[in-house]
Tab-separated table of C-alpha atoms and ligand atoms in Angstrom:
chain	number	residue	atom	x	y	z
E	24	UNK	CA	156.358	-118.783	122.339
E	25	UNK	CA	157.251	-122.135	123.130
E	26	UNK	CA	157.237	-124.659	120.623
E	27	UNK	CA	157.901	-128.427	120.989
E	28	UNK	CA	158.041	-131.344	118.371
E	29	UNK	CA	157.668	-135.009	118.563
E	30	UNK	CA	159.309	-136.430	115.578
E	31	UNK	CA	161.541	-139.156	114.518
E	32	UNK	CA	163.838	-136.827	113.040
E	33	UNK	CA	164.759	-134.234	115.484
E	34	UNK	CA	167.902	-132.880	113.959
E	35	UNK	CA	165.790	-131.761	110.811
E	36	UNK	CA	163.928	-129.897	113.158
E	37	UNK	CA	167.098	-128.347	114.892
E	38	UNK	CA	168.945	-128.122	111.353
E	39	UNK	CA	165.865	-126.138	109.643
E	40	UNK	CA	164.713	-123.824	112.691
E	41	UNK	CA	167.776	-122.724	113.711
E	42	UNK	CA	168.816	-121.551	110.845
E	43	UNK	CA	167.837	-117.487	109.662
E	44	UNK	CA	165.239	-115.265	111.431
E	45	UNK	CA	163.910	-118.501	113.431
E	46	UNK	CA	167.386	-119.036	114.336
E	47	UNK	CA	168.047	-115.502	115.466
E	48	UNK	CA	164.672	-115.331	117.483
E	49	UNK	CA	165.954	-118.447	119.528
E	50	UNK	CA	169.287	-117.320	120.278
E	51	UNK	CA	167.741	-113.989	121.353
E	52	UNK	CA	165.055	-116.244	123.553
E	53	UNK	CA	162.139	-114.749	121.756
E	54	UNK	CA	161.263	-118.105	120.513
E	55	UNK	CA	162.319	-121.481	122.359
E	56	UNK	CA	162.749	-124.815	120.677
E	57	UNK	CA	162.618	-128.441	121.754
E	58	UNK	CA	162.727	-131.689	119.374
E	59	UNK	CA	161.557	-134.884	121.143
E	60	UNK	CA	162.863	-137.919	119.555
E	61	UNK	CA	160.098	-140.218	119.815
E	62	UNK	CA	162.192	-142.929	119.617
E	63	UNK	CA	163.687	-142.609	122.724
E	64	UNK	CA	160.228	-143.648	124.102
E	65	UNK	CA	160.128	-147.013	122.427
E	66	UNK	CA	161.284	-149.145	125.105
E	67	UNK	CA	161.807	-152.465	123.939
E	68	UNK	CA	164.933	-154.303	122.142
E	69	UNK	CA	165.477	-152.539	118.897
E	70	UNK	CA	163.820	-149.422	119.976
E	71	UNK	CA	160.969	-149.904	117.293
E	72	UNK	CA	158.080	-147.667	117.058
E	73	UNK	CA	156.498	-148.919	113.763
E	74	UNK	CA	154.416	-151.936	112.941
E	75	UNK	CA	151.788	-152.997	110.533
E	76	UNK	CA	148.095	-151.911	110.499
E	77	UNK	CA	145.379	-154.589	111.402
E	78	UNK	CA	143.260	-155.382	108.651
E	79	UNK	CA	146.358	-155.687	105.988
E	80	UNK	CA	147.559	-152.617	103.685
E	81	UNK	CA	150.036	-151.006	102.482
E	82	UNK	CA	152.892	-149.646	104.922
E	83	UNK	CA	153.895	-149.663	108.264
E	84	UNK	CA	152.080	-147.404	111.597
E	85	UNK	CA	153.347	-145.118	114.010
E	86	UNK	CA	152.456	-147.134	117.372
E	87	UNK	CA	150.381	-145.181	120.019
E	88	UNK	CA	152.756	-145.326	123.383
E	89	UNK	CA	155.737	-143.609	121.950
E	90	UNK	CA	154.176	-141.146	120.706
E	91	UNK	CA	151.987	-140.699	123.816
E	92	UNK	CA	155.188	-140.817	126.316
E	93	UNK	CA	156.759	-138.525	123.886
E	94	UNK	CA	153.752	-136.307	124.500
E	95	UNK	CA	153.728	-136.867	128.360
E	96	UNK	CA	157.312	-136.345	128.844
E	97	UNK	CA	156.765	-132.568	127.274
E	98	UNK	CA	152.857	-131.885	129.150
E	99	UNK	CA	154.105	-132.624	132.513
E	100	UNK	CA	156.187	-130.028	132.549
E	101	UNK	CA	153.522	-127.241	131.755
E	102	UNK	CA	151.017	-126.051	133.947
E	103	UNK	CA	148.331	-125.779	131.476
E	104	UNK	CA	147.398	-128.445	128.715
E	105	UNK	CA	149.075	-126.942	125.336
E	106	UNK	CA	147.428	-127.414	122.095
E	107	UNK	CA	148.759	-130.578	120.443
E	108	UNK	CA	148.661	-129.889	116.505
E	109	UNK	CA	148.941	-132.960	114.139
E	110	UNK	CA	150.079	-132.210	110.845
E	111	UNK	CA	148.220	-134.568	108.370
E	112	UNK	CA	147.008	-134.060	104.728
E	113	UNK	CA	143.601	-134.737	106.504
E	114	UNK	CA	143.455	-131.797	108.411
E	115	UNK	CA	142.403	-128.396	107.909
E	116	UNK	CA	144.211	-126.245	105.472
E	117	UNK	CA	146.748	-123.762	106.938
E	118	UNK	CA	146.359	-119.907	106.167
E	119	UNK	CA	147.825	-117.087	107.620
E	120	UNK	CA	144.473	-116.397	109.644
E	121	UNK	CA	145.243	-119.684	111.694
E	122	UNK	CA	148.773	-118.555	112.104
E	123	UNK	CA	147.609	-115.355	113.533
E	124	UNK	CA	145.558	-117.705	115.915
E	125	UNK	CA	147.948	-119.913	116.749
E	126	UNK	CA	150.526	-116.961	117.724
E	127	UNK	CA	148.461	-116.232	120.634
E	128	UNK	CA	149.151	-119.505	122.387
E	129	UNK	CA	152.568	-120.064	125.198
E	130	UNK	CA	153.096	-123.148	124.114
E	131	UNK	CA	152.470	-125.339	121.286
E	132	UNK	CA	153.088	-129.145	120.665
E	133	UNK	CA	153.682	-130.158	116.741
E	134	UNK	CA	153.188	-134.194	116.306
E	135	UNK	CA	154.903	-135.376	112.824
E	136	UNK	CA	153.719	-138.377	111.918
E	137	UNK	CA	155.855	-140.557	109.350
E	138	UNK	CA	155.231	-144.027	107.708
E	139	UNK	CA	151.057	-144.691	106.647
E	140	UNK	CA	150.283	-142.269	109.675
E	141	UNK	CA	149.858	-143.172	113.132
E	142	UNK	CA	147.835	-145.450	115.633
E	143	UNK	CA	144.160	-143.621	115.632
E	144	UNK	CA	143.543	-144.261	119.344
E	145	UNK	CA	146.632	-141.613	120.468
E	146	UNK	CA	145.794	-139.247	118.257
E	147	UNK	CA	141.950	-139.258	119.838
E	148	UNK	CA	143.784	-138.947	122.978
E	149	UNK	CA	146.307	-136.049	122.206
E	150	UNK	CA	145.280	-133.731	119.144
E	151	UNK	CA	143.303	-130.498	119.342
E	152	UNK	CA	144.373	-129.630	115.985
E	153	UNK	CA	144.630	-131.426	112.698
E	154	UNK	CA	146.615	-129.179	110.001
E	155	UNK	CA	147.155	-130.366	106.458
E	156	UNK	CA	150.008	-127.397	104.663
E	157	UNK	CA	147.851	-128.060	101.156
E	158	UNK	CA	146.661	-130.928	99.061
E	159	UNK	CA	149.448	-133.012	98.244
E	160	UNK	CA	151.405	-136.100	100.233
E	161	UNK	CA	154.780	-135.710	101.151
E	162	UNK	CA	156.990	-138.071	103.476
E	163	UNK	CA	156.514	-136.721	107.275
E	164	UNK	CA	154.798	-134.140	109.151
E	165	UNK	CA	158.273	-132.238	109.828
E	166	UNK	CA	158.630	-129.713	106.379
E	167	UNK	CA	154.348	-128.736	107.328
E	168	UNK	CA	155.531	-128.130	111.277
E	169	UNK	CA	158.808	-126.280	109.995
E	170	UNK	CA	156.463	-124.120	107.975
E	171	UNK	CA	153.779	-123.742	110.754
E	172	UNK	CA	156.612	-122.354	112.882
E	173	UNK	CA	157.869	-120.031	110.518
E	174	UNK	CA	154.918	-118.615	110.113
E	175	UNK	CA	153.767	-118.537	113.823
E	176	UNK	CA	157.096	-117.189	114.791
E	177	UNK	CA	156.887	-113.976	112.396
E	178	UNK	CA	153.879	-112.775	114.200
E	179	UNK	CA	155.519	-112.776	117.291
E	180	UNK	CA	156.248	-109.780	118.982
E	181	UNK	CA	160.440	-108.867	118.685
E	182	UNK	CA	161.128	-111.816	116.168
E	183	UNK	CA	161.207	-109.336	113.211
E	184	UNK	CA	162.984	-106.388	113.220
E	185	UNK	CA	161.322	-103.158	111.932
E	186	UNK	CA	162.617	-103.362	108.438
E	187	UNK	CA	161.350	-106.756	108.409
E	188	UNK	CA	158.021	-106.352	109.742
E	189	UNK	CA	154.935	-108.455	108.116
E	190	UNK	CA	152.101	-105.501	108.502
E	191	UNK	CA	151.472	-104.808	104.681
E	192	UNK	CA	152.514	-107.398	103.059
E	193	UNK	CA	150.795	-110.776	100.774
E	194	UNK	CA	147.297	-111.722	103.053
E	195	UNK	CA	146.694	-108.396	104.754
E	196	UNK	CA	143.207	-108.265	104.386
E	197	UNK	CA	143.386	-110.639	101.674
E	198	UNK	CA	145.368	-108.729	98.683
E	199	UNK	CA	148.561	-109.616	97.424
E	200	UNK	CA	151.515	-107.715	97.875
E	201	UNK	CA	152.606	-104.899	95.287
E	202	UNK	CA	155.757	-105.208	93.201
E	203	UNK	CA	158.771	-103.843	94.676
E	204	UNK	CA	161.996	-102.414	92.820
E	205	UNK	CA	165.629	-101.427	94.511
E	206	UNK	CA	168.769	-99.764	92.435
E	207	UNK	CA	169.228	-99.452	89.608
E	208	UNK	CA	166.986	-97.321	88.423
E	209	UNK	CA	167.275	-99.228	85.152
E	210	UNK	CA	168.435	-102.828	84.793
E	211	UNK	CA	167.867	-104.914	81.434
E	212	UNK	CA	166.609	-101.763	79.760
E	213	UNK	CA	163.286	-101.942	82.433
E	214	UNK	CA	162.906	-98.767	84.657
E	215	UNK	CA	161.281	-98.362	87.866
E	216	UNK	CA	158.431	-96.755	87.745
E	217	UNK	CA	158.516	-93.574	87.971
E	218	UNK	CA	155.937	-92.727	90.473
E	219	UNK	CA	158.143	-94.653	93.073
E	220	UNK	CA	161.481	-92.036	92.505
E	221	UNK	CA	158.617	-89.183	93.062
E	222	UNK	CA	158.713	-89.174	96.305
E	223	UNK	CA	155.010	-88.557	96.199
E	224	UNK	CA	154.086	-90.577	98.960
E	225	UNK	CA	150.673	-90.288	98.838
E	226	UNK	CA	150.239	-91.166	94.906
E	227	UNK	CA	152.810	-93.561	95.555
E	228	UNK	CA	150.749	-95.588	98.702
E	229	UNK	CA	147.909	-95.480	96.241
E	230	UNK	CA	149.813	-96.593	93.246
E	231	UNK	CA	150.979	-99.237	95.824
E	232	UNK	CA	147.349	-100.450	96.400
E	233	UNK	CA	145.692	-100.340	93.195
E	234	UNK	CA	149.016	-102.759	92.131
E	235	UNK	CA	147.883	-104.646	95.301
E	236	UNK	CA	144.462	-104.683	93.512
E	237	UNK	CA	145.747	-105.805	89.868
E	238	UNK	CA	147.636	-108.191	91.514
E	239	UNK	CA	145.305	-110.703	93.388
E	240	UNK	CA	142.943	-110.174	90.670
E	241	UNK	CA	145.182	-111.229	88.036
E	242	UNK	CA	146.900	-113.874	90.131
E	243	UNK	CA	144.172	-115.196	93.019
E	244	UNK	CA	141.004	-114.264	91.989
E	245	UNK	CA	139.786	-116.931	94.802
E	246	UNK	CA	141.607	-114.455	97.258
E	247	UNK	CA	140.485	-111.211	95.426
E	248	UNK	CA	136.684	-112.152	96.342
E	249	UNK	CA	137.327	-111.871	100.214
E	250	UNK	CA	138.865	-108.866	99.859
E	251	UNK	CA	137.841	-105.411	101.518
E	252	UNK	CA	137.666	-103.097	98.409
E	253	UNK	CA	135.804	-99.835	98.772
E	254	UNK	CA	133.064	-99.289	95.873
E	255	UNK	CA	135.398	-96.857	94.007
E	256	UNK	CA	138.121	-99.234	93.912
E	257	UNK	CA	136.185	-101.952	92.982
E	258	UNK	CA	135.096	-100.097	89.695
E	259	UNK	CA	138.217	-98.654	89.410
E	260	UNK	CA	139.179	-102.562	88.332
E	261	UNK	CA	136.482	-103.009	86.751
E	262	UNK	CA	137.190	-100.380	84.630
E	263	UNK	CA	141.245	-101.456	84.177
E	264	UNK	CA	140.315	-104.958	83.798
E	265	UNK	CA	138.146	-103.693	80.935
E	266	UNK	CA	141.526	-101.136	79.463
E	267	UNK	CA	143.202	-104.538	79.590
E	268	UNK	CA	140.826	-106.023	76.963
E	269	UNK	CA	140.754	-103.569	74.801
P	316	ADE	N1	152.045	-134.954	106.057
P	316	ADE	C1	152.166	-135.440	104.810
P	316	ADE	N2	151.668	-134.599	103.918
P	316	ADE	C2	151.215	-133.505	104.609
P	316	ADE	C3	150.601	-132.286	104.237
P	316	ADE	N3	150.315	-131.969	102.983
P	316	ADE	N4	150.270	-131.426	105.216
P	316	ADE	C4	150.529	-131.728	106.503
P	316	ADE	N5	151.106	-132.861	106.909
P	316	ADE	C5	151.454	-133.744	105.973
């Protein structure tokens, strides 16, 4: 997986990425990583890639020919056309279903845009994909790529180890996660469950699920409703939910 960026800030980029498992994955090549400045495609006195809207408002604009020699300067280079992803509060909201998707791709471009947005005309030009991380504003597109990329990057192949790997965990097939204890056996007066120092495993994967279960329902109901429950499980809440009542 290649990724490249076009942002204003590459050394948040560098900083942020190559820093933990991300970091890791590119030094062992599993992952490479380029940050185009798109500054450096601004070619006139003071390097200036902002100016204000027509019409009037608020704020300054991304021009569209920096950004679109940034984009150049990295699509030349590869044989096919890579998916350009803009990240944008307008777009559609990431999940861990588009990261899956995403993960499948060789190379992907990541536009941040920073001011009151950018110049519509490049975008129309350049984006296949417009990717909001949630429904709030923040200051530039690089914290949503930097999150795309961790994300992508975890689902591919060799970037986790084995006692990292992502198969069971929150979002597989839409449940939550169960809750997770290491030593002691007892801290603050709260013990581990017992079931877990059983070494039951197969009470203990079910114990495991049914907290999976509790979980989502108690926490993301929204989540719990696109879940894969068998019938028995699904009255088996139905029937805790109602213990929990009482
Ligand atoms: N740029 C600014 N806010 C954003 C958000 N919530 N998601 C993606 N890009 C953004």
């Amino acid at each position: 997986m290649n990724f490249h960026v076009l942002t204003l800030f590459p050394e948040m980029i560098l900083n942020g990425m190559n820093t933990s498992i991300t970091g890791r994955a590119i030094a062992a090549g599993r992952l490479s990583l380029e940050a185009v400045n798109i500054r450096d495609f601004a070619f006139n006195k003071h390097q200036k890639v902002d100016d204000y809207p027509y019409g009037g408002g608020a704020g300054m604009l991304m021009q569209a020919e920096p950004v679109y020699l940034a984009w150049q300067s990295v699509a030349e280079k590869l044989e096919r056309k890579p998916r350009v992803v803009y990240l944008t509060p307008q777009g559609q909201v990431f999940r861990q279903s588009m990261a899956a998707e995403l993960a499948g791709e060789e190379d992907l471009i990541f536009l941040c845009g920073h001011y009151e947005g950018i110049d519509e005309r490049v975008l129309e030009e350049i984006v296949t994909d417009y990717v909001s991380i949630g429904d709030y504003v923040l200051t530039g597109g690089e914290l949503p790529a930097m999150v795309l990329m961790d994300c992508i990057s975890r689902m591919v192949p060799g970037v986790l180890s084995n006692q990292e790997s992502g198969e069971t965990e929150s979002f597989a097939g839409n449940l939550l996660e169960y809750p997770q204890y290491s030593r002691p056996e007892e801290w603050h007066g709260r013990r581990v469950p017992d079931i877990l120092l059983s070494g039951h495993h197969a009470n203990i994967d079910k114990w495991r699920r049914e907290q999976s279960i509790l979980r989502t329902a108690q926490r993301r109901p929204d989540l719990l409703k696109k879940a894969d429950l068998t019938n028995k499980e699904w009255a088996w809440l139905k029937a805790e939910r109602k213990q929990e009542e009482l």
